[in-house]
Structures are given as C-alpha cells and as structure tokens.
Amino acid sequence: MNGQGGTGTRAAPARKRPGRGARFRGRTLEELEAIHAALARAFGESPAPVMDLMAAQERDPYKILVGTILSARTKDATTAAAIGRLFPEAPTLEALGRLPEARIAELVFPVGFYRAKAHHLAQLPGAVAERFGGAIPKTVEELATLPGVGRKTANLVSALAFGLPAICVDTHVHRINNRLGIVRTATPLETEMALRRCLPERLWIPWNSIFVSFGQTRCKPVGPRCEGCPVRAFCLEPGGKQKGTAK
Ligand code: SF4
C-alpha cells in the first residue's frame, strides 16, 4: 500500500490521510492562541462582516436581530442595502409590527429567501411580545424560539447585541476549524459544542468574526488561497481537499 507494502510477511498498516483518518488530538491552548493571534492580525486587513460593523455602530438588539436574520445566505453588500431600506420604515420592533408582510418583502428584496424572511419578520414583533413581554431576549435558547432564528443566528445576536459568551458557528467556522484540526465534527452544531469545550471563553465571540472573514476572503470551500496562509503550519488539509466535513 502506498507503494511501500512490498512482498514482506506483513503489510505495513495503511497510512491514513492526515486530519480525518489520523488519530485526532485537537489543539493545545497555546496552539489555539497562536491561531487566534495569526488570524486576528490578518483579519485587520479584511473587511469586517456586515453584522460586526453594525454591532460596532449601535448595540440595538432589535436591529442586530433583524440584520442577522436578513444576512443568512446573503452577501454582506446585499444585506447592508436591505437594512438601509428597511430600518427607515421600521426603526423599532413596534414599527416593524405595523408593516405589512408584502411591504417588508419589497424592502428586503433581493436578500436570499426574502419571502420566507419577510414572513418571519412579520411574525417577530408578536412572538417577542407574547413570549418575552416585548423585549428581545438575551440567551441563545430563548432567541432560538423566535421565528426565523436558528442556533447560528441566536449565538450571533447573543454575542453581538448583549456581549454574552456565545460561539456562532456557520459553514466557514465549521469548515476551517476542521481543516485546522481544532475539532473533528460532522455538523456545525457539533462544532459549536466542541468549541465550547476547548476554547477559553474570552475567544468565543471573536472566533466567529475572524473565521468568517478568513473563510470569505481566503480559506474558501473550494480553491482556498493557501499560498502565504497565516495558519498553514496548522492546516491538515492544505488545498481544501477535505471532504468529510460540511462546507
Ligand atoms: Fe485554508 Fe489553505 Fe490555510 Fe489550510 S492552508 S487553512 S486550506 S487557506
């Protein structure tokens, strides 16, 4: 096997592909710190994801929640434009509740799944009033009960709007943390749970921003730009050949 087996009495054990097959050992705290430091330096050269920019400008939980819902499966520029049209007409949760669903859809078009998102946004004020007395809830578990809010969105809102320790795992975070041997998981939820166990809490919030920027600009699902990659020394799959994890 692997051109080394020959005709000896016992074949050498097949050499497993690094990362997926090799014994997984995770990363030490020092390695995690080094990865964070290297990407944080590079992150400064990349545009921040739109929700980070928005959170930096204003910590309005309503706007961060709505913006995060709109940003799913949508390019940052498209999200930013949709927010720019929606918030003048719906600057508060109460104002959003007065907008007809069709008008919300017009304003947020062409974000991905704009009809479904408009439907969820139209239901949002009633759900928040009924379950949380009109105040946007803070915890991931509470947020995840709202229409159109999955665990990824809930984590992002909890972190950006309320500064609570939360790890938002999207496809970028999931893919790259597997490539770097930090976790070995099959789904974003598994990655979130594994990161909660291995990462110091102070790194939870920045982890998302850094990896999203990195994933959007360099470590893409297909054809990552590995030359000059700041964390290449840690990478188990240069070239992005790993197929066992989700994108
Ligand atoms: Fe991603 Fe390539 Fe860097 Fe590995 S070496 S982390 S695949 S950009």
XYZ file of C-alpha atoms and ligand atoms in Angstrom:
255
model
C 0.000 0.000 0.000
C 1.155 3.486 -0.688
C 3.951 1.970 -2.709
C 5.654 0.693 0.427
C 3.983 -2.619 1.064
C 6.316 -4.844 -0.974
C 6.023 -8.562 -0.506
C 7.007 -8.842 3.142
C 5.335 -11.163 5.553
C 3.121 -8.493 6.988
C 1.890 -5.464 5.110
C 2.605 -2.150 6.737
C -0.549 -0.564 8.114
C -2.163 1.720 5.581
C -1.089 5.284 6.111
C -4.120 7.310 6.887
C -4.787 10.686 5.430
C -3.906 13.353 7.986
C -6.772 15.038 9.697
C -9.751 12.821 9.069
C -8.186 9.437 9.490
C -5.221 10.096 11.770
C -5.726 9.976 15.498
C -7.393 13.239 16.336
C -5.741 15.094 19.177
C -7.259 18.557 18.940
C -5.209 21.666 19.657
C -3.470 22.824 22.798
C -4.317 26.142 24.346
C -1.021 27.529 23.060
C -1.860 26.430 19.535
C -5.335 27.925 19.785
C -3.818 31.199 20.966
C -1.326 31.148 18.082
C -4.090 30.508 15.521
C -6.168 33.280 17.019
C -3.255 35.726 17.006
C -2.298 34.930 13.404
C -5.842 35.284 12.105
C -6.565 38.356 14.202
C -3.621 40.088 12.531
C -4.887 39.076 9.076
C -8.475 39.927 9.994
C -7.477 43.551 10.362
C -6.717 43.588 6.650
C -10.092 42.172 5.625
C -13.458 43.894 5.660
C -15.413 43.004 8.786
C -18.613 41.029 8.271
C -21.590 43.364 7.979
C -23.117 42.354 11.314
C -19.883 43.154 13.149
C -19.865 46.605 11.607
C -23.466 47.117 12.559
C -22.916 45.946 16.117
C -19.955 48.288 16.417
C -22.119 51.222 15.342
C -25.096 50.552 17.556
C -25.922 47.870 20.061
C -29.648 47.889 19.346
C -30.738 44.263 19.882
C -33.741 44.725 17.578
C -31.619 45.914 14.658
C -28.927 43.324 15.237
C -31.543 40.562 15.370
C -33.294 41.692 12.187
C -29.997 42.302 10.382
C -28.716 38.878 11.366
C -31.883 37.179 10.109
C -31.528 39.022 6.799
C -27.823 38.248 6.469
C -28.251 34.454 6.332
C -27.223 33.116 2.914
C -26.823 36.658 1.644
C -23.815 38.693 0.592
C -22.827 41.438 3.005
C -23.424 44.214 0.472
C -26.949 42.949 -0.229
C -27.710 42.719 3.496
C -26.394 46.225 4.080
C -28.592 47.621 1.296
C -31.688 45.805 2.592
C -31.094 47.095 6.110
C -30.720 50.581 4.670
C -34.185 50.363 3.109
C -35.965 48.553 5.962
C -34.870 50.444 9.068
C -36.025 53.925 7.986
C -39.558 52.466 7.749
C -39.187 50.102 10.704
C -36.788 51.682 13.195
C -38.266 49.720 16.119
C -39.887 46.358 16.752
C -43.246 48.086 17.166
C -42.864 49.847 13.815
C -41.938 46.555 12.174
C -45.170 45.111 13.544
C -47.139 47.780 11.681
C -45.597 46.978 8.294
C -47.495 44.531 6.073
C -45.548 41.397 5.188
C -45.669 42.302 1.488
C -44.037 45.667 2.207
C -41.299 44.006 4.267
C -40.654 41.642 1.341
C -40.386 44.605 -1.053
C -37.915 46.378 1.195
C -35.611 43.429 1.854
C -35.564 42.051 -1.698
C -33.189 40.616 -3.027
C -31.730 39.043 0.132
C -31.701 35.237 -0.013
C -35.083 33.655 0.762
C -36.581 37.111 1.058
C -40.191 35.891 1.104
C -39.573 33.468 3.982
C -37.552 36.091 5.842
C -40.296 38.704 5.354
C -42.798 36.207 6.741
C -40.637 35.595 9.809
C -40.000 39.310 10.333
C -43.738 40.000 10.167
C -44.282 37.416 12.925
C -41.366 38.590 15.061
C -42.995 41.501 16.966
C -45.958 39.347 18.031
C -43.697 36.492 19.140
C -41.428 38.790 21.164
C -44.444 40.467 22.789
C -46.149 37.209 23.608
C -43.139 35.259 24.909
C -40.826 37.939 26.253
C -43.009 40.911 27.106
C -41.767 42.922 24.122
C -38.042 42.817 24.929
C -35.617 40.944 22.671
C -34.347 38.034 24.804
C -30.652 37.596 25.561
C -29.945 33.896 25.739
C -29.280 31.566 22.829
C -32.022 29.214 23.985
C -34.653 31.987 24.195
C -33.615 33.624 20.936
C -33.759 30.305 19.120
C -37.509 30.066 19.851
C -38.256 33.118 17.693
C -39.437 32.813 14.090
C -36.594 32.579 11.599
C -33.940 32.324 14.322
C -31.785 29.202 14.259
C -28.958 28.429 16.618
C -26.371 30.207 14.474
C -28.384 33.433 14.414
C -29.172 33.135 18.125
C -25.496 32.801 19.020
C -24.543 35.772 16.870
C -27.251 38.011 18.351
C -26.476 36.953 21.921
C -22.812 37.796 21.365
C -23.091 40.967 19.276
C -26.129 42.567 20.890
C -25.595 41.550 24.509
C -21.900 40.689 24.706
C -22.708 37.276 26.158
C -20.246 34.454 25.571
C -21.514 32.618 22.524
C -19.911 30.875 19.597
C -21.650 31.389 16.317
C -20.769 28.526 14.010
C -21.601 28.914 10.356
C -20.213 26.925 7.436
C -16.948 28.935 7.463
C -16.279 28.341 11.144
C -17.236 24.680 10.832
C -15.118 24.028 7.735
C -11.966 25.825 8.804
C -11.895 24.598 12.388
C -11.955 21.084 10.949
C -9.232 21.920 8.441
C -7.055 23.259 11.231
C -7.524 20.181 13.411
C -9.202 22.156 16.174
C -12.288 19.973 16.045
C -13.293 16.896 14.138
C -17.003 17.140 13.638
C -19.685 16.461 11.061
C -22.106 19.337 11.656
C -21.977 23.000 12.736
C -23.850 22.110 15.944
C -21.203 19.527 16.819
C -18.531 22.123 16.074
C -20.217 24.645 18.359
C -20.348 22.132 21.208
C -16.732 21.032 20.657
C -15.512 24.648 20.581
C -17.391 25.388 23.799
C -15.348 22.644 25.418
C -11.898 23.551 24.088
C -11.882 27.345 23.661
C -11.357 29.782 26.537
C -14.490 31.879 26.909
C -12.737 35.132 26.028
C -12.173 33.783 22.494
C -15.767 32.714 21.851
C -17.070 35.972 20.365
C -14.050 36.916 18.201
C -13.788 33.342 16.915
C -16.766 33.839 14.604
C -15.699 37.170 13.116
C -12.174 36.020 12.455
C -13.112 32.765 10.781
C -15.920 34.271 8.713
C -13.551 36.884 7.320
C -10.903 34.261 6.722
C -13.406 31.942 5.029
C -14.842 34.653 2.814
C -11.522 36.025 1.667
C -9.015 33.182 1.671
C -9.942 29.781 3.095
C -12.900 29.176 0.777
C -14.687 25.835 0.499
C -13.229 25.219 -2.945
C -9.880 26.551 -4.128
C -8.613 28.180 -0.931
C -5.661 30.543 -1.373
C -3.121 28.564 0.616
C -0.020 30.403 -0.504
C 1.007 32.723 2.287
C -1.800 31.461 4.548
C -1.084 32.712 8.086
C -2.123 29.408 9.684
C -0.772 26.999 7.101
C 1.516 25.425 9.703
C -1.585 24.121 11.478
C -3.538 23.046 8.418
C -4.349 19.365 7.983
C -5.819 19.873 4.536
C -3.897 22.470 2.512
C -5.719 22.902 -0.775
C -9.013 22.179 0.954
C -9.178 18.541 -0.073
C -11.100 17.511 2.981
C -14.413 16.024 2.004
C -15.639 14.612 5.266
C -16.990 17.814 6.717
C -19.759 20.037 5.583
C -18.821 23.066 3.555
Fe -7.296 27.152 4.442
Fe -5.295 26.643 2.747
Fe -4.816 27.974 5.014
Fe -5.409 25.371 5.059
S -3.564 26.311 4.169
S -6.226 26.955 6.436
S -6.919 25.203 3.370
S -6.099 28.679 3.282
